[in-house]
Amino acid sequence: QSDHLAPYQPPNPAPPAAVSPEQRKQLDELISSRAAAFAQAKPDLEAGAQLFKTHCAACHQIGGEGGLLGPQLDGIGARGLERLCEDILDPGRNVDAHFQMRLVTLKNGSTASGFLRAEAGQTLILADAAGKETRVPRADIAKEDILPQSIMPPVFGQSIAEADFVHLLGWLLKQ
């Protein structure tokens, strides 16, 4: 019949790849380097607040401002310098179970990925790194995997200059 709906077919985004031992070593060196740079610098907290708005607030909220795609960050400064560097530069290292990546393979062979935003009846609602939600009916799922990876892009070491990173860290440590 013409009123029969075709099964849902989401886009086919690839989940982030696991970190190799070589990448882990590079990330450890970057984290140490950025922490050492912070210890020698005088962060500009105003610049740090602006950097948070530019690079982080789409997904993270502090003081009621920002998005709630990722974890809410009030009190984040209590984590300390090393842990903040890890969380920002290697977001897949310490992923809270609620923010782990889900990868679902549908019966038609396509896949969908993101973190589980909600379940509405027999439908999973997955959110990707851009905040785009995908609804996946459980009846269409052939396999569901939970990957110990964050949806936060692991590119801040390359995309934020060291001086800006220092300002951002200074501001976050005051929260």
PDB file of N, CA and C in Angstrom, residues 65-140:
ATOM      1  N   GLU A  65      24.559  28.872  31.706  1.00  0.00           N
ATOM      2  CA  GLU A  65      24.744  29.330  30.330  1.00  0.00           C
ATOM      3  C   GLU A  65      25.484  28.278  29.520  1.00  0.00           C
ATOM      4  N   GLY A  66      24.997  28.010  28.334  1.00  0.00           N
ATOM      5  CA  GLY A  66      25.612  27.035  27.446  1.00  0.00           C
ATOM      6  C   GLY A  66      24.670  25.872  27.191  1.00  0.00           C
ATOM      7  N   GLY A  67      25.157  24.907  26.435  1.00  0.00           N
ATOM      8  CA  GLY A  67      24.347  23.750  26.063  1.00  0.00           C
ATOM      9  C   GLY A  67      24.535  22.594  27.028  1.00  0.00           C
ATOM     10  N   LEU A  68      23.673  21.628  26.903  1.00  0.00           N
ATOM     11  CA  LEU A  68      23.759  20.443  27.757  1.00  0.00           C
ATOM     12  C   LEU A  68      23.944  19.173  26.941  1.00  0.00           C
ATOM     13  N   LEU A  69      24.654  19.290  25.835  1.00  0.00           N
ATOM     14  CA  LEU A  69      24.967  18.099  25.052  1.00  0.00           C
ATOM     15  C   LEU A  69      25.999  17.258  25.799  1.00  0.00           C
ATOM     16  N   GLY A  70      27.028  17.908  26.321  1.00  0.00           N
ATOM     17  CA  GLY A  70      28.049  17.244  27.133  1.00  0.00           C
ATOM     18  C   GLY A  70      27.772  17.500  28.603  1.00  0.00           C
ATOM     19  N   PRO A  71      28.686  17.058  29.462  1.00  0.00           N
ATOM     20  CA  PRO A  71      28.479  17.246  30.901  1.00  0.00           C
ATOM     21  C   PRO A  71      28.367  18.716  31.297  1.00  0.00           C
ATOM     22  N   GLN A  72      27.558  18.973  32.305  1.00  0.00           N
ATOM     23  CA  GLN A  72      27.424  20.287  32.910  1.00  0.00           C
ATOM     24  C   GLN A  72      28.704  20.506  33.725  1.00  0.00           C
ATOM     25  N   LEU A  73      29.297  21.707  33.677  1.00  0.00           N
ATOM     26  CA  LEU A  73      30.647  21.905  34.208  1.00  0.00           C
ATOM     27  C   LEU A  73      30.760  22.814  35.426  1.00  0.00           C
ATOM     28  N   ASP A  74      29.670  23.141  36.107  1.00  0.00           N
ATOM     29  CA  ASP A  74      29.808  23.913  37.344  1.00  0.00           C
ATOM     30  C   ASP A  74      30.724  23.147  38.288  1.00  0.00           C
ATOM     31  N   GLY A  75      31.667  23.832  38.889  1.00  0.00           N
ATOM     32  CA  GLY A  75      32.601  23.197  39.816  1.00  0.00           C
ATOM     33  C   GLY A  75      33.751  22.471  39.147  1.00  0.00           C
ATOM     34  N   ILE A  76      33.926  22.614  37.841  1.00  0.00           N
ATOM     35  CA  ILE A  76      34.948  21.885  37.092  1.00  0.00           C
ATOM     36  C   ILE A  76      36.354  22.180  37.596  1.00  0.00           C
ATOM     37  N   GLY A  77      36.578  23.363  38.162  1.00  0.00           N
ATOM     38  CA  GLY A  77      37.910  23.727  38.645  1.00  0.00           C
ATOM     39  C   GLY A  77      38.434  22.801  39.729  1.00  0.00           C
ATOM     40  N   ALA A  78      37.525  22.143  40.461  1.00  0.00           N
ATOM     41  CA  ALA A  78      37.942  21.221  41.526  1.00  0.00           C
ATOM     42  C   ALA A  78      38.682  20.009  40.971  1.00  0.00           C
ATOM     43  N   ARG A  79      38.579  19.762  39.691  1.00  0.00           N
ATOM     44  CA  ARG A  79      39.285  18.612  39.096  1.00  0.00           C
ATOM     45  C   ARG A  79      40.789  18.831  39.057  1.00  0.00           C
ATOM     46  N   GLY A  80      41.215  20.062  39.053  1.00  0.00           N
ATOM     47  CA  GLY A  80      42.643  20.357  39.032  1.00  0.00           C
ATOM     48  C   GLY A  80      43.217  20.410  37.629  1.00  0.00           C
ATOM     49  N   LEU A  81      44.433  20.935  37.567  1.00  0.00           N
ATOM     50  CA  LEU A  81      45.099  21.201  36.294  1.00  0.00           C
ATOM     51  C   LEU A  81      45.286  19.957  35.426  1.00  0.00           C
ATOM     52  N   GLU A  82      45.902  18.916  35.971  1.00  0.00           N
ATOM     53  CA  GLU A  82      46.197  17.718  35.167  1.00  0.00           C
ATOM     54  C   GLU A  82      44.925  17.088  34.602  1.00  0.00           C
ATOM     55  N   ARG A  83      43.915  16.934  35.441  1.00  0.00           N
ATOM     56  CA  ARG A  83      42.683  16.288  34.991  1.00  0.00           C
ATOM     57  C   ARG A  83      41.962  17.141  33.952  1.00  0.00           C
ATOM     58  N   LEU A  84      41.967  18.463  34.128  1.00  0.00           N
ATOM     59  CA  LEU A  84      41.352  19.324  33.111  1.00  0.00           C
ATOM     60  C   LEU A  84      42.084  19.202  31.783  1.00  0.00           C
ATOM     61  N   CYS A  85      43.400  19.164  31.835  1.00  0.00           N
ATOM     62  CA  CYS A  85      44.165  18.985  30.591  1.00  0.00           C
ATOM     63  C   CYS A  85      43.788  17.666  29.926  1.00  0.00           C
ATOM     64  N   GLU A  86      43.689  16.608  30.705  1.00  0.00           N
ATOM     65  CA  GLU A  86      43.275  15.310  30.149  1.00  0.00           C
ATOM     66  C   GLU A  86      41.881  15.392  29.542  1.00  0.00           C
ATOM     67  N   ASP A  87      40.939  15.969  30.296  1.00  0.00           N
ATOM     68  CA  ASP A  87      39.547  16.017  29.833  1.00  0.00           C
ATOM     69  C   ASP A  87      39.396  16.789  28.531  1.00  0.00           C
ATOM     70  N   ILE A  88      40.184  17.850  28.371  1.00  0.00           N
ATOM     71  CA  ILE A  88      40.060  18.695  27.185  1.00  0.00           C
ATOM     72  C   ILE A  88      40.869  18.148  26.010  1.00  0.00           C
ATOM     73  N   LEU A  89      42.090  17.728  26.281  1.00  0.00           N
ATOM     74  CA  LEU A  89      42.987  17.313  25.199  1.00  0.00           C
ATOM     75  C   LEU A  89      42.831  15.849  24.806  1.00  0.00           C
ATOM     76  N   ASP A  90      42.306  15.042  25.722  1.00  0.00           N
ATOM     77  CA  ASP A  90      42.089  13.620  25.448  1.00  0.00           C
ATOM     78  C   ASP A  90      40.721  13.227  26.000  1.00  0.00           C
ATOM     79  N   PRO A  91      39.654  13.744  25.378  1.00  0.00           N
ATOM     80  CA  PRO A  91      38.314  13.571  25.941  1.00  0.00           C
ATOM     81  C   PRO A  91      37.848  12.119  26.043  1.00  0.00           C
ATOM     82  N   GLY A  92      38.483  11.209  25.342  1.00  0.00           N
ATOM     83  CA  GLY A  92      38.093   9.808  25.418  1.00  0.00           C
ATOM     84  C   GLY A  92      38.728   9.056  26.577  1.00  0.00           C
ATOM     85  N   ARG A  93      39.608   9.692  27.323  1.00  0.00           N
ATOM     86  CA  ARG A  93      40.355   9.008  28.380  1.00  0.00           C
ATOM     87  C   ARG A  93      39.494   8.663  29.588  1.00  0.00           C
ATOM     88  N   ASN A  94      38.651   9.571  30.035  1.00  0.00           N
ATOM     89  CA  ASN A  94      37.859   9.394  31.264  1.00  0.00           C
ATOM     90  C   ASN A  94      36.382   9.677  30.986  1.00  0.00           C
ATOM     91  N   VAL A  95      35.770   8.896  30.145  1.00  0.00           N
ATOM     92  CA  VAL A  95      34.401   9.170  29.709  1.00  0.00           C
ATOM     93  C   VAL A  95      33.389   8.608  30.709  1.00  0.00           C
ATOM     94  N   ASP A  96      32.538   9.478  31.222  1.00  0.00           N
ATOM     95  CA  ASP A  96      31.437   9.047  32.077  1.00  0.00           C
ATOM     96  C   ASP A  96      30.526   8.139  31.252  1.00  0.00           C
ATOM     97  N   ALA A  97      29.990   7.116  31.884  1.00  0.00           N
ATOM     98  CA  ALA A  97      29.159   6.132  31.175  1.00  0.00           C
ATOM     99  C   ALA A  97      27.998   6.790  30.426  1.00  0.00           C
ATOM    100  N   HIS A  98      27.434   7.852  30.976  1.00  0.00           N
ATOM    101  CA  HIS A  98      26.296   8.517  30.327  1.00  0.00           C
ATOM    102  C   HIS A  98      26.695   9.173  29.003  1.00  0.00           C
ATOM    103  N   PHE A  99      27.971   9.505  28.856  1.00  0.00           N
ATOM    104  CA  PHE A  99      28.414  10.214  27.658  1.00  0.00           C
ATOM    105  C   PHE A  99      29.226   9.339  26.719  1.00  0.00           C
ATOM    106  N   GLN A 100      29.169   8.021  26.907  1.00  0.00           N
ATOM    107  CA  GLN A 100      29.869   7.124  25.998  1.00  0.00           C
ATOM    108  C   GLN A 100      29.117   7.006  24.679  1.00  0.00           C
ATOM    109  N   MET A 101      29.864   6.779  23.645  1.00  0.00           N
ATOM    110  CA  MET A 101      29.323   6.651  22.293  1.00  0.00           C
ATOM    111  C   MET A 101      28.520   5.363  22.141  1.00  0.00           C
ATOM    112  N   ARG A 102      27.365   5.469  21.528  1.00  0.00           N
ATOM    113  CA  ARG A 102      26.575   4.296  21.152  1.00  0.00           C
ATOM    114  C   ARG A 102      26.674   4.128  19.651  1.00  0.00           C
ATOM    115  N   LEU A 103      26.840   2.911  19.248  1.00  0.00           N
ATOM    116  CA  LEU A 103      26.847   2.584  17.830  1.00  0.00           C
ATOM    117  C   LEU A 103      25.768   1.541  17.615  1.00  0.00           C
ATOM    118  N   VAL A 104      24.774   1.882  16.816  1.00  0.00           N
ATOM    119  CA  VAL A 104      23.708   0.924  16.527  1.00  0.00           C
ATOM    120  C   VAL A 104      23.780   0.545  15.053  1.00  0.00           C
ATOM    121  N   THR A 105      23.669  -0.752  14.817  1.00  0.00           N
ATOM    122  CA  THR A 105      23.604  -1.276  13.458  1.00  0.00           C
ATOM    123  C   THR A 105      22.165  -1.685  13.229  1.00  0.00           C
ATOM    124  N   LEU A 106      21.606  -1.161  12.168  1.00  0.00           N
ATOM    125  CA  LEU A 106      20.212  -1.451  11.878  1.00  0.00           C
ATOM    126  C   LEU A 106      20.080  -2.710  11.032  1.00  0.00           C
ATOM    127  N   LYS A 107      18.895  -3.249  11.044  1.00  0.00           N
ATOM    128  CA  LYS A 107      18.618  -4.478  10.297  1.00  0.00           C
ATOM    129  C   LYS A 107      18.872  -4.311   8.804  1.00  0.00           C
ATOM    130  N   ASN A 108      18.788  -3.056   8.308  1.00  0.00           N
ATOM    131  CA  ASN A 108      19.046  -2.812   6.886  1.00  0.00           C
ATOM    132  C   ASN A 108      20.537  -2.623   6.591  1.00  0.00           C
ATOM    133  N   GLY A 109      21.407  -2.764   7.637  1.00  0.00           N
ATOM    134  CA  GLY A 109      22.845  -2.663   7.452  1.00  0.00           C
ATOM    135  C   GLY A 109      23.427  -1.284   7.698  1.00  0.00           C
ATOM    136  N   SER A 110      22.600  -0.257   7.777  1.00  0.00           N
ATOM    137  CA  SER A 110      23.119   1.082   8.046  1.00  0.00           C
ATOM    138  C   SER A 110      23.426   1.226   9.540  1.00  0.00           C
ATOM    139  N   THR A 111      24.135   2.294   9.897  1.00  0.00           N
ATOM    140  CA  THR A 111      24.479   2.522  11.294  1.00  0.00           C
ATOM    141  C   THR A 111      24.105   3.933  11.711  1.00  0.00           C
ATOM    142  N   ALA A 112      24.007   4.124  13.008  1.00  0.00           N
ATOM    143  CA  ALA A 112      23.815   5.448  13.601  1.00  0.00           C
ATOM    144  C   ALA A 112      24.663   5.473  14.861  1.00  0.00           C
ATOM    145  N   SER A 113      25.204   6.644  15.186  1.00  0.00           N
ATOM    146  CA  SER A 113      26.028   6.739  16.383  1.00  0.00           C
ATOM    147  C   SER A 113      25.797   8.064  17.079  1.00  0.00           C
ATOM    148  N   GLY A 114      26.133   8.104  18.348  1.00  0.00           N
ATOM    149  CA  GLY A 114      25.991   9.289  19.183  1.00  0.00           C
ATOM    150  C   GLY A 114      25.870   8.832  20.616  1.00  0.00           C
ATOM    151  N   PHE A 115      25.591   9.770  21.516  1.00  0.00           N
ATOM    152  CA  PHE A 115      25.340   9.321  22.878  1.00  0.00           C
ATOM    153  C   PHE A 115      23.843   9.282  23.093  1.00  0.00           C
ATOM    154  N   LEU A 116      23.424   8.451  24.025  1.00  0.00           N
ATOM    155  CA  LEU A 116      21.998   8.257  24.267  1.00  0.00           C
ATOM    156  C   LEU A 116      21.453   9.472  24.988  1.00  0.00           C
ATOM    157  N   ARG A 117      20.703  10.281  24.289  1.00  0.00           N
ATOM    158  CA  ARG A 117      20.104  11.484  24.873  1.00  0.00           C
ATOM    159  C   ARG A 117      18.885  11.087  25.686  1.00  0.00           C
ATOM    160  N   ALA A 118      18.086  10.158  25.133  1.00  0.00           N
ATOM    161  CA  ALA A 118      16.863   9.745  25.825  1.00  0.00           C
ATOM    162  C   ALA A 118      16.312   8.500  25.151  1.00  0.00           C
ATOM    163  N   GLU A 119      15.345   7.893  25.824  1.00  0.00           N
ATOM    164  CA  GLU A 119      14.555   6.821  25.234  1.00  0.00           C
ATOM    165  C   GLU A 119      13.104   7.253  25.322  1.00  0.00           C
ATOM    166  N   ALA A 120      12.431   7.232  24.207  1.00  0.00           N
ATOM    167  CA  ALA A 120      11.016   7.599  24.145  1.00  0.00           C
ATOM    168  C   ALA A 120      10.250   6.360  23.712  1.00  0.00           C
ATOM    169  N   GLY A 121       9.692   5.671  24.667  1.00  0.00           N
ATOM    170  CA  GLY A 121       9.012   4.416  24.356  1.00  0.00           C
ATOM    171  C   GLY A 121      10.014   3.426  23.805  1.00  0.00           C
ATOM    172  N   GLN A 122       9.771   2.954  22.594  1.00  0.00           N
ATOM    173  CA  GLN A 122      10.659   1.992  21.944  1.00  0.00           C
ATOM    174  C   GLN A 122      11.586   2.664  20.932  1.00  0.00           C
ATOM    175  N   THR A 123      11.935   3.926  21.198  1.00  0.00           N
ATOM    176  CA  THR A 123      12.805   4.673  20.297  1.00  0.00           C
ATOM    177  C   THR A 123      13.996   5.229  21.066  1.00  0.00           C
ATOM    178  N   LEU A 124      15.202   4.996  20.541  1.00  0.00           N
ATOM    179  CA  LEU A 124      16.404   5.612  21.096  1.00  0.00           C
ATOM    180  C   LEU A 124      16.571   6.979  20.448  1.00  0.00           C
ATOM    181  N   ILE A 125      16.963   7.954  21.241  1.00  0.00           N
ATOM    182  CA  ILE A 125      17.275   9.272  20.706  1.00  0.00           C
ATOM    183  C   ILE A 125      18.760   9.486  20.942  1.00  0.00           C
ATOM    184  N   LEU A 126      19.533   9.460  19.849  1.00  0.00           N
ATOM    185  CA  LEU A 126      20.977   9.626  19.898  1.00  0.00           C
ATOM    186  C   LEU A 126      21.327  11.055  19.496  1.00  0.00           C
ATOM    187  N   ALA A 127      22.343  11.631  20.160  1.00  0.00           N
ATOM    188  CA  ALA A 127      22.819  12.970  19.810  1.00  0.00           C
ATOM    189  C   ALA A 127      24.266  12.858  19.354  1.00  0.00           C
ATOM    190  N   ASP A 128      24.581  13.509  18.237  1.00  0.00           N
ATOM    191  CA  ASP A 128      25.958  13.484  17.747  1.00  0.00           C
ATOM    192  C   ASP A 128      26.725  14.692  18.287  1.00  0.00           C
ATOM    193  N   ALA A 129      27.976  14.848  17.885  1.00  0.00           N
ATOM    194  CA  ALA A 129      28.830  15.911  18.412  1.00  0.00           C
ATOM    195  C   ALA A 129      28.327  17.304  18.071  1.00  0.00           C
ATOM    196  N   ALA A 130      27.516  17.424  17.055  1.00  0.00           N
ATOM    197  CA  ALA A 130      26.951  18.726  16.690  1.00  0.00           C
ATOM    198  C   ALA A 130      25.620  18.980  17.393  1.00  0.00           C
ATOM    199  N   GLY A 131      25.156  18.004  18.181  1.00  0.00           N
ATOM    200  CA  GLY A 131      23.886  18.156  18.888  1.00  0.00           C
ATOM    201  C   GLY A 131      22.690  17.691  18.083  1.00  0.00           C
ATOM    202  N   LYS A 132      22.941  17.219  16.870  1.00  0.00           N
ATOM    203  CA  LYS A 132      21.849  16.742  16.013  1.00  0.00           C
ATOM    204  C   LYS A 132      21.320  15.423  16.578  1.00  0.00           C
ATOM    205  N   GLU A 133      20.018  15.367  16.749  1.00  0.00           N
ATOM    206  CA  GLU A 133      19.401  14.152  17.284  1.00  0.00           C
ATOM    207  C   GLU A 133      18.936  13.234  16.164  1.00  0.00           C
ATOM    208  N   THR A 134      19.119  11.946  16.406  1.00  0.00           N
ATOM    209  CA  THR A 134      18.654  10.912  15.488  1.00  0.00           C
ATOM    210  C   THR A 134      17.765   9.971  16.285  1.00  0.00           C
ATOM    211  N   ARG A 135      16.582   9.723  15.793  1.00  0.00           N
ATOM    212  CA  ARG A 135      15.647   8.802  16.455  1.00  0.00           C
ATOM    213  C   ARG A 135      15.736   7.453  15.767  1.00  0.00           C
ATOM    214  N   VAL A 136      15.942   6.412  16.585  1.00  0.00           N
ATOM    215  CA  VAL A 136      16.113   5.073  16.043  1.00  0.00           C
ATOM    216  C   VAL A 136      15.134   4.124  16.741  1.00  0.00           C
ATOM    217  N   PRO A 137      14.136   3.624  16.014  1.00  0.00           N
ATOM    218  CA  PRO A 137      13.209   2.666  16.623  1.00  0.00           C
ATOM    219  C   PRO A 137      13.942   1.378  17.008  1.00  0.00           C
ATOM    220  N   ARG A 138      13.699   0.903  18.227  1.00  0.00           N
ATOM    221  CA  ARG A 138      14.346  -0.339  18.693  1.00  0.00           C
ATOM    222  C   ARG A 138      14.038  -1.509  17.762  1.00  0.00           C
ATOM    223  N   ALA A 139      12.878  -1.527  17.164  1.00  0.00           N
ATOM    224  CA  ALA A 139      12.498  -2.625  16.271  1.00  0.00           C
ATOM    225  C   ALA A 139      13.398  -2.702  15.043  1.00  0.00           C
ATOM    226  N   ASP A 140      14.066  -1.574  14.698  1.00  0.00           N
ATOM    227  CA  ASP A 140      14.941  -1.543  13.522  1.00  0.00           C
ATOM    228  C   ASP A 140      16.391  -1.907  13.855  1.00  0.00           C
TER     229      ASP A 140
END
